[in-house]
Amino acid sequence: MASGETKVMKYEPVIGLEVHIELNTKTKMFCRCNADYFGKEPNTSTCPVCLGLPGALPFINQQAIEDCIKIGLALNCSINEKSYFERKNYFYPDLAKGFQTSQLVLPIAIGGWIEVEDAQGKLTKIRINRAHQEEDTGKLTHRDGQTFIDYNRSSVPLVEVVTEPDFTDTFQIKDYAKKLQQIFRYLDVSNADMERGDMRLEANISVRPVGQTTLPNYRVELKNINSFRFMAQAVEYEIARQIEAHEKGEKLVQETRGWNEDKRVTYVQRSKEEAHDYRYFPEPDLPILKMSATLINEMTKAVDTAKEKDPVKVAEKLVSTGMSLASGASIARNPIKLAIFNEVQKEKSVLDMDWKDFGNFIANREINEENINLVPELTKKQLSDFQSRKSGLISNSKELEALAQEVIDENPGMVDIYKSGKTTVVMALVGGVMGKSGGKADPGKVKAILERLLG
Amino acid sequence: MKLTLEQVKKVAKLAKLNLSESELAKYSEQLSKILSYIDQLNKVETSKIDPTYNVTGLSNAFSPDEIRPSLTQKAALFNAPQQDKGFFVTKGVFQEE
Ligand SMILES: [Zn+2]
């Protein structure tokens, strides 16, 4: 290159994601062993099918198939009328059968999309290639030159969602993962907890000069990364590494890399030379799946109902009470805050509530409690905090009246005493109202209201 | 249908078999014969026939998602050549996965 001439070649990443989701069915994919392996003694939830013993015959878990259809529908996929399982052959002791039962040619769901946000808030459509049904593997522990195998997880239902290479930055990846997690949770098909391994992300990354429309002739697969944060860091690192390699004129190769948390670098796990040859073929022991229109209608309805729990939908409803968009979105994503807000809406004593103010108030509160059973208590506290903060003294007589009525209803004994002539007891009731108002009421005014209500 | 030596080596590798040179030559010939025999099927006109994935003719053979008893740990490990504290044990496989 001549001196003075600056090289202005710019590169852009091309990223596709594969997400594995472990379903929360009671039983495994092809046998009726308990699928809940967490914290169990090793090899206590197995049978001839999930141990791959000769002659064992698999049976398809109906719930898992329905869950997979729902996932497909929620991701705007079409459901194949006909679908079947295939054997993905490989020798590795995490599956005793010598193959994983998966899907290749006719997966349950194909051709969907989802919109994700980039750092600027711009929405991009990510195309979903497929959502297919398969099974998890056993758990291996390597120690002292030996491998210890627990097959409790072997054959637990997994759904794999594969996108086209449509991502261009890590913000979109995080948004995608977050949205998938929300979908799996509102569909109630998985807990989608990454740390526990319910949801596993793999990214395929390559880098090409801006303007090039064809895909690069290599891709690096990032695997075995168990949190959003680490995945984002690994992707950032990999983009930078690949751009640098391009600029130095180095050749990039097809390989699998992992993330080293301590060194904060990606490292080679497997190169192309060892690439697998899975020799997929149709599973002869499992009859094909035929998706009737009735079944698909039923599943579509179930998805539509579940979508009401979608944080986006919930946020829309909240915003319609007058609160800001940000407050609505924040409350919708926090189950405890949402429960408190709904509880207050049911409360009759807050007739002339300023919902706009209250929504924004709740959205900005720090509530770290996660126990849903504590919602009634939390609600009382938030409500009284809100009311006392809103005004030094409660001037609204309707609000005071409501509190006074509450105290009257809660103390029939004192009311009787009052009515029998001992009117000084009214001061005890005033105390009750003062307590409820958090000391923010004018006792004289409260006394007058109580006397009026007691006739 | 003649298999090349390279193809036989690949099949052996996928099957995790270590074959000597003489075995490679022998299996190459035997495998080729088997494939030629099966190759006769290619003469049958099948363009208008749906592939048979399953001979039962069944579809949607589902089982409800209800837990049934599993094997005991002892029964599961009964035929394991090597076991330790409830785990199956093998020679170390240090493939990073
Ligand atoms: Zn089983």
XYZ file of C-alpha atoms and ligand atoms in Angstrom:
553
model
C 0.000 0.000 0.000
C 1.393 3.422 -0.951
C 2.352 5.685 1.919
C -0.200 8.281 2.878
C -2.979 6.009 1.743
C -4.942 4.821 4.775
C -6.542 1.461 4.891
C -10.196 1.941 5.712
C -11.448 -1.615 5.414
C -14.227 -2.066 7.917
C -15.490 -5.378 9.213
C -18.811 -6.537 10.539
C -19.626 -9.618 12.568
C -22.073 -12.250 11.341
C -23.560 -14.139 14.280
C -26.064 -16.962 14.555
C -27.279 -18.479 17.813
C -28.258 -21.960 18.894
C -30.169 -22.191 22.141
C -30.920 -25.426 23.978
C -33.810 -25.364 26.420
C -34.439 -28.136 28.887
C -38.196 -28.606 29.202
C -39.862 -28.829 32.614
C -41.869 -31.966 31.844
C -42.339 -34.460 34.667
C -40.762 -37.328 32.723
C -37.991 -37.824 30.206
C -38.304 -37.557 26.426
C -38.489 -41.248 25.511
C -39.140 -43.012 28.819
C -41.186 -42.235 31.938
C -38.283 -41.848 34.329
C -38.479 -38.733 36.514
C -36.879 -35.884 34.534
C -35.986 -33.888 37.642
C -32.362 -34.875 38.117
C -31.282 -31.880 40.177
C -29.590 -32.898 43.429
C -30.484 -36.589 43.030
C -28.188 -39.502 43.854
C -26.423 -40.616 40.633
C -28.157 -43.183 38.428
C -31.370 -43.347 40.465
C -33.622 -42.093 37.669
C -32.805 -44.462 34.822
C -34.319 -47.377 32.948
C -33.358 -49.617 30.013
C -34.403 -46.853 27.542
C -32.309 -43.992 28.927
C -29.427 -46.352 29.726
C -29.429 -47.496 26.099
C -29.748 -51.176 26.988
C -30.226 -53.518 24.010
C -33.827 -54.085 22.974
C -35.292 -51.177 24.935
C -38.035 -49.320 23.072
C -38.584 -45.569 23.372
C -41.978 -43.867 23.878
C -42.514 -40.239 22.920
C -43.493 -37.821 25.703
C -46.642 -36.082 24.439
C -46.195 -33.064 26.711
C -42.712 -32.410 25.316
C -44.013 -32.417 21.747
C -46.756 -29.957 22.692
C -44.205 -27.735 24.439
C -42.000 -27.763 21.343
C -44.960 -26.826 19.139
C -45.781 -23.945 21.515
C -42.194 -22.703 21.409
C -42.314 -22.821 17.610
C -45.606 -20.929 17.471
C -44.436 -18.290 19.962
C -41.436 -17.710 17.667
C -43.722 -17.262 14.642
C -42.646 -20.554 13.070
C -44.745 -22.817 10.878
C -45.359 -26.267 12.268
C -44.473 -29.083 9.888
C -47.494 -31.281 9.172
C -45.197 -34.277 9.283
C -42.159 -34.564 11.480
C -39.900 -37.396 12.610
C -36.948 -38.244 14.806
C -33.489 -39.186 13.601
C -30.431 -40.767 15.135
C -27.414 -38.494 15.458
C -24.605 -41.001 15.802
C -21.520 -40.448 17.908
C -19.434 -42.389 20.373
C -19.120 -40.625 23.674
C -20.152 -41.976 27.063
C -22.559 -39.099 27.828
C -25.098 -41.103 25.814
C -25.019 -44.836 26.269
C -26.996 -45.568 23.080
C -24.230 -44.417 20.744
C -26.566 -41.801 19.291
C -28.709 -38.884 20.347
C -32.321 -38.961 19.214
C -32.806 -35.621 17.489
C -34.352 -34.115 14.362
C -32.701 -33.024 11.124
C -34.748 -33.160 7.925
C -38.264 -32.533 9.264
C -38.083 -30.692 12.598
C -41.295 -29.777 14.444
C -41.094 -26.030 13.722
C -39.413 -24.051 10.923
C -39.103 -20.561 9.473
C -39.991 -18.127 12.283
C -38.744 -14.752 13.464
C -38.361 -12.567 16.525
C -37.569 -8.876 16.879
C -34.578 -7.828 18.964
C -33.266 -4.446 20.059
C -29.756 -3.152 19.438
C -27.871 -0.665 21.624
C -29.667 2.233 19.927
C -33.091 0.734 20.613
C -33.581 -0.103 16.941
C -35.570 -3.283 16.303
C -34.185 -5.926 13.945
C -35.946 -9.058 12.782
C -33.928 -12.190 13.510
C -34.986 -15.159 11.401
C -35.533 -18.427 13.262
C -34.390 -21.367 11.166
C -35.969 -24.088 13.297
C -37.088 -25.366 16.686
C -36.601 -29.093 17.017
C -37.060 -31.716 19.695
C -34.205 -33.777 21.076
C -32.860 -35.207 24.333
C -30.239 -34.204 26.880
C -27.163 -36.303 27.660
C -25.832 -37.843 30.861
C -23.477 -35.882 33.072
C -19.760 -36.662 32.984
C -17.253 -35.839 35.682
C -13.559 -36.251 34.869
C -11.272 -37.080 37.768
C -7.906 -38.857 38.212
C -7.762 -40.111 34.643
C -11.232 -41.592 34.920
C -14.685 -40.481 33.852
C -17.674 -40.837 36.177
C -21.094 -41.049 34.546
C -24.532 -40.184 35.911
C -27.395 -40.960 33.505
C -30.153 -39.209 35.511
C -30.072 -36.362 32.950
C -29.856 -38.747 29.998
C -32.919 -38.285 27.736
C -34.413 -35.290 29.560
C -36.343 -33.344 26.853
C -34.401 -30.578 25.124
C -35.639 -28.181 22.471
C -33.059 -26.563 20.214
C -33.842 -23.172 18.666
C -31.549 -22.181 15.797
C -31.415 -18.703 14.241
C -30.089 -17.575 10.886
C -26.819 -15.581 11.121
C -28.685 -12.292 11.571
C -27.095 -10.829 14.706
C -24.553 -8.053 14.374
C -23.787 -7.118 17.992
C -23.827 -8.429 21.549
C -26.658 -6.145 22.651
C -28.961 -7.944 20.220
C -27.735 -11.286 21.556
C -28.507 -10.300 25.139
C -31.919 -9.014 24.126
C -32.623 -12.233 22.223
C -31.605 -14.421 25.155
C -33.705 -12.316 27.530
C -36.743 -12.471 25.241
C -36.415 -16.222 24.755
C -36.181 -16.656 28.511
C -39.378 -14.631 28.961
C -41.153 -16.678 26.280
C -40.153 -20.015 27.846
C -41.332 -18.749 31.216
C -44.699 -17.388 30.159
C -45.316 -20.535 28.121
C -44.338 -22.409 31.303
C -42.279 -24.919 29.307
C -38.957 -24.359 31.100
C -37.466 -22.508 34.037
C -34.878 -21.224 31.548
C -32.285 -20.724 34.276
C -28.869 -20.370 32.619
C -26.768 -21.047 35.717
C -28.601 -24.307 36.282
C -28.177 -25.261 32.640
C -31.898 -25.116 31.737
C -30.967 -22.766 28.915
C -27.653 -23.024 27.029
C -26.365 -20.607 24.435
C -24.014 -21.343 21.562
C -22.903 -18.672 19.113
C -21.518 -19.075 15.599
C -19.355 -16.097 14.773
C -17.487 -14.921 11.751
C -16.431 -11.513 10.501
C -16.625 -10.106 6.960
C -15.766 -6.822 5.233
C -18.703 -4.374 5.313
C -20.459 -4.585 1.961
C -19.807 -8.287 1.442
C -23.137 -10.095 1.224
C -21.947 -13.689 1.118
C -21.164 -15.552 4.318
C -17.498 -15.991 5.289
C -15.969 -19.407 4.514
C -15.353 -20.238 8.180
C -17.173 -19.876 11.439
C -16.146 -20.124 15.041
C -18.530 -21.841 17.406
C -18.597 -20.578 21.020
C -19.819 -23.323 23.332
C -20.294 -24.268 26.980
C -20.785 -20.739 28.298
C -23.284 -20.605 31.128
C -24.301 -16.970 31.555
C -25.476 -14.035 29.412
C -22.611 -11.946 30.707
C -19.853 -14.398 29.819
C -21.425 -15.088 26.439
C -21.437 -11.365 25.671
C -17.798 -11.055 26.766
C -16.774 -14.083 24.705
C -18.549 -12.729 21.613
C -16.911 -9.284 22.009
C -13.514 -10.911 22.402
C -14.062 -13.161 19.411
C -15.162 -10.271 17.138
C -12.034 -8.311 18.077
C -9.782 -11.360 17.655
C -11.169 -12.153 14.231
C -10.994 -8.562 12.957
C -7.377 -8.388 14.075
C -6.617 -11.672 12.310
C -8.247 -10.348 9.108
C -6.235 -7.139 9.303
C -3.007 -9.071 9.747
C -3.982 -11.219 6.785
C -4.171 -14.373 8.894
C -6.417 -17.206 7.839
C -9.280 -17.990 10.203
C -10.442 -21.568 10.543
C -13.568 -23.459 11.487
C -13.292 -24.401 15.165
C -15.069 -24.643 18.483
C -13.908 -22.301 21.238
C -14.762 -21.903 24.911
C -14.424 -18.946 27.295
C -11.710 -18.756 29.919
C -13.207 -16.630 32.654
C -9.941 -15.916 34.470
C -7.865 -14.952 31.463
C -10.875 -13.416 29.701
C -10.003 -15.031 26.376
C -11.594 -17.609 24.106
C -9.626 -20.822 23.554
C -9.781 -23.681 21.051
C -11.799 -26.695 22.155
C -12.005 -28.560 18.882
C -10.771 -27.832 15.397
C -12.210 -28.830 12.056
C -9.935 -31.832 11.655
C -11.883 -33.601 14.389
C -15.252 -32.480 13.105
C -17.946 -35.047 13.655
C -19.702 -37.050 11.029
C -23.036 -37.759 12.661
C -24.548 -39.971 9.923
C -28.128 -38.973 10.735
C -30.809 -41.451 9.739
C -34.520 -41.820 10.604
C -35.157 -43.462 13.980
C -36.841 -46.770 13.139
C -38.199 -47.267 16.664
C -40.322 -44.112 16.716
C -43.441 -43.664 14.574
C -43.716 -40.326 12.760
C -45.512 -37.275 14.129
C -48.524 -35.915 12.264
C -49.681 -32.480 13.365
C -53.427 -32.177 12.860
C -55.085 -28.809 12.330
C -56.996 -29.416 15.570
C -53.810 -29.885 17.552
C -52.199 -26.790 16.040
C -55.322 -24.710 16.756
C -55.328 -25.931 20.314
C -51.651 -25.062 20.746
C -52.131 -21.652 19.095
C -54.875 -20.876 21.614
C -52.674 -21.998 24.495
C -49.876 -19.737 23.248
C -52.243 -16.781 22.876
C -53.481 -17.251 26.441
C -49.938 -17.569 27.751
C -48.917 -14.436 25.854
C -51.148 -12.414 28.177
C -48.374 -13.052 30.688
C -45.807 -11.686 28.250
C -44.098 -8.734 29.982
C -44.665 -6.620 26.866
C -48.429 -7.185 27.053
C -48.488 -6.690 30.819
C -46.538 -3.451 30.434
C -49.080 -2.171 27.908
C -51.865 -2.772 30.409
C -49.958 -1.016 33.172
C -49.226 1.986 30.973
C -52.959 2.265 30.291
C -53.442 3.137 34.012
C -51.454 6.299 33.341
C -47.934 5.400 34.466
C -44.908 6.037 32.248
C -43.683 3.504 29.666
C -40.490 2.918 31.637
C -42.426 2.314 34.874
C -44.826 -0.063 33.135
C -41.956 -2.055 31.633
C -40.086 -2.174 34.924
C -43.091 -3.370 36.945
C -44.006 -5.925 34.270
C -40.586 -7.524 34.599
C -40.677 -7.706 38.412
C -43.190 -10.308 39.642
C -43.280 -8.909 43.201
C -43.867 -5.304 42.127
C -46.519 -6.495 39.693
C -48.284 -8.436 42.458
C -48.181 -5.391 44.749
C -49.613 -3.160 42.053
C -52.400 -5.638 41.282
C -53.132 -6.026 44.996
C -53.541 -2.282 45.445
C -55.811 -2.129 42.428
C -58.085 -4.636 44.162
C -58.052 -2.661 47.416
C -61.292 -0.767 47.968
C -59.944 1.794 50.397
C -57.969 3.542 47.695
C -60.852 4.767 45.619
C -59.328 7.974 44.405
C -55.857 6.603 43.864
C -53.568 8.525 41.580
C -52.531 5.454 39.560
C -50.066 7.373 37.472
C -48.145 8.541 40.544
C -48.483 5.231 42.324
C -47.201 3.253 39.308
C -44.155 5.451 38.954
C -43.635 5.288 42.726
C -43.673 1.460 42.785
C -41.456 1.231 39.706
C -38.784 3.287 41.432
C -38.943 1.571 44.803
C -36.194 -0.787 45.841
C -37.954 -4.040 46.642
C -35.567 -6.956 46.932
C -38.036 -9.389 48.432
C -38.647 -12.449 46.264
C -41.126 -14.371 48.387
C -44.517 -14.007 46.722
C -46.269 -14.934 50.007
C -45.128 -11.664 51.534
C -47.010 -9.592 48.983
C -49.914 -8.607 51.320
C -47.477 -7.213 53.892
C -45.317 -5.533 51.275
C -48.422 -3.999 49.759
C -49.477 -2.405 53.053
C -46.018 -0.994 53.544
C -45.695 0.382 50.011
C -49.160 1.859 50.151
C -48.605 3.638 53.435
C -45.150 4.826 52.318
C -46.702 6.156 49.148
C -49.488 7.896 50.973
C -47.256 9.464 53.578
C -44.765 10.575 50.979
C -47.420 12.045 48.747
C -48.454 14.586 51.323
C -47.187 15.703 54.704
C -50.740 15.387 55.978
C -53.543 13.528 54.334
C -55.847 16.328 53.350
C -58.170 14.259 51.213
C -61.216 13.622 53.404
C -62.384 10.695 51.292
C -59.126 8.941 52.006
C -59.454 9.678 55.737
C -63.039 8.505 55.655
C -61.972 5.226 54.106
C -59.357 4.732 56.823
C -61.874 5.672 59.532
C -64.378 3.188 58.165
C -61.706 0.506 58.151
C -60.914 1.148 61.803
C -64.623 1.104 62.682
C -65.107 -2.195 60.862
C -62.118 -3.704 62.595
C -63.220 -2.678 66.112
C -66.900 -3.617 66.625
C -66.296 -3.902 70.393
C -65.199 -0.288 70.735
C -68.031 0.849 68.523
C -70.479 -0.854 70.916
C -68.862 0.877 73.890
C -69.090 4.218 72.073
C -72.751 3.633 71.279
C -73.445 2.683 74.889
C -72.482 6.234 75.830
C -68.809 6.088 76.668
C -67.882 8.488 73.851
C -64.321 9.033 75.096
C -63.467 5.687 73.491
C -63.450 7.545 70.183
C -59.889 8.607 70.947
C -58.786 4.953 70.714
C -60.342 4.806 67.245
C -58.594 8.072 66.311
C -55.352 6.391 67.333
C -56.166 3.494 64.993
C -56.694 5.839 62.050
C -53.516 7.749 62.888
C -51.640 4.457 62.854
C -53.029 3.465 59.491
C -52.180 6.856 58.020
C -48.620 6.584 59.289
C -49.219 9.627 61.504
C -50.049 11.772 58.517
C -53.587 12.711 59.500
C -54.981 15.646 61.470
C -56.390 14.076 64.679
C -59.074 16.742 65.016
C -60.312 16.100 61.524
C -60.192 12.343 62.087
C -62.197 12.682 65.303
C -64.873 14.680 63.521
C -65.103 12.131 60.709
C -65.331 9.226 63.165
C -68.077 10.926 65.165
C -70.026 11.573 61.983
C -69.647 7.964 60.801
C -70.634 6.585 64.199
C -73.754 8.752 64.104
C -19.499 -50.841 -5.516
C -15.897 -50.490 -4.429
C -14.975 -48.666 -1.243
C -11.667 -46.818 -1.208
C -9.179 -47.499 1.539
C -9.715 -43.938 2.765
C -13.454 -44.553 3.165
C -12.816 -47.719 5.142
C -10.351 -45.860 7.374
C -12.964 -43.167 8.015
C -15.672 -45.706 8.887
C -13.217 -47.442 11.241
C -12.388 -44.135 12.896
C -16.083 -43.265 13.378
C -16.628 -46.716 14.890
C -13.566 -46.179 17.109
C -11.854 -49.270 15.662
C -8.087 -49.549 15.296
C -7.448 -51.684 12.213
C -4.150 -53.064 11.020
C -3.153 -52.758 7.345
C -4.156 -56.360 6.628
C -7.489 -55.882 8.418
C -8.115 -52.719 6.418
C -7.591 -54.618 3.179
C -9.791 -57.492 4.330
C -12.642 -55.276 5.596
C -12.426 -53.092 2.537
C -13.218 -56.105 0.392
C -15.946 -57.431 2.721
C -17.631 -54.051 3.150
C -17.574 -53.493 -0.611
C -19.309 -56.843 -1.132
C -22.006 -55.995 1.411
C -22.600 -52.625 -0.220
C -22.785 -54.186 -3.681
C -25.384 -56.611 -2.392
C -27.468 -53.813 -0.913
C -26.850 -51.749 -4.033
C -29.223 -54.064 -5.900
C -32.044 -52.155 -4.202
C -31.097 -49.073 -6.214
C -32.458 -50.808 -9.300
C -35.991 -50.647 -7.899
C -38.061 -47.717 -9.163
C -39.004 -45.733 -6.008
C -39.465 -42.174 -7.259
C -43.222 -42.288 -6.618
C -43.025 -44.066 -3.267
C -42.889 -42.276 0.096
C -39.895 -43.269 2.188
C -40.659 -45.761 4.947
C -39.336 -44.368 8.205
C -41.144 -46.861 10.344
C -42.652 -50.207 9.462
C -45.518 -50.062 11.972
C -47.475 -47.528 9.905
C -48.349 -45.805 13.173
C -48.203 -42.099 13.872
C -48.401 -40.014 17.047
C -47.688 -42.956 19.307
C -47.485 -40.854 22.437
C -47.191 -41.657 26.068
C -48.655 -39.335 28.742
C -46.196 -37.375 30.895
C -46.647 -39.487 34.025
C -43.764 -40.785 36.115
C -43.284 -44.554 36.279
C -40.806 -46.314 38.556
C -37.158 -46.279 37.452
C -34.544 -48.931 38.109
C -32.849 -48.863 41.486
C -29.285 -47.583 41.451
C -28.085 -51.099 42.160
C -30.052 -52.567 39.256
C -28.914 -49.788 36.900
C -25.259 -50.475 37.707
C -25.624 -54.263 37.834
C -23.812 -54.961 34.557
C -21.346 -52.087 34.769
C -17.776 -53.387 34.388
C -16.612 -50.615 36.703
C -18.539 -48.450 39.146
C -17.851 -46.140 42.085
C -20.233 -44.453 44.554
C -23.223 -44.901 42.286
C -21.450 -43.744 39.110
C -20.560 -45.726 36.016
C -16.804 -45.413 35.557
C -14.821 -45.497 32.326
C -11.304 -44.710 31.262
C -10.935 -40.939 31.190
C -12.431 -39.256 28.152
C -10.988 -35.785 28.169
C -12.808 -34.340 25.249
C -13.626 -30.835 26.410
C -17.371 -30.926 26.294
Zn -35.527 -43.919 31.620
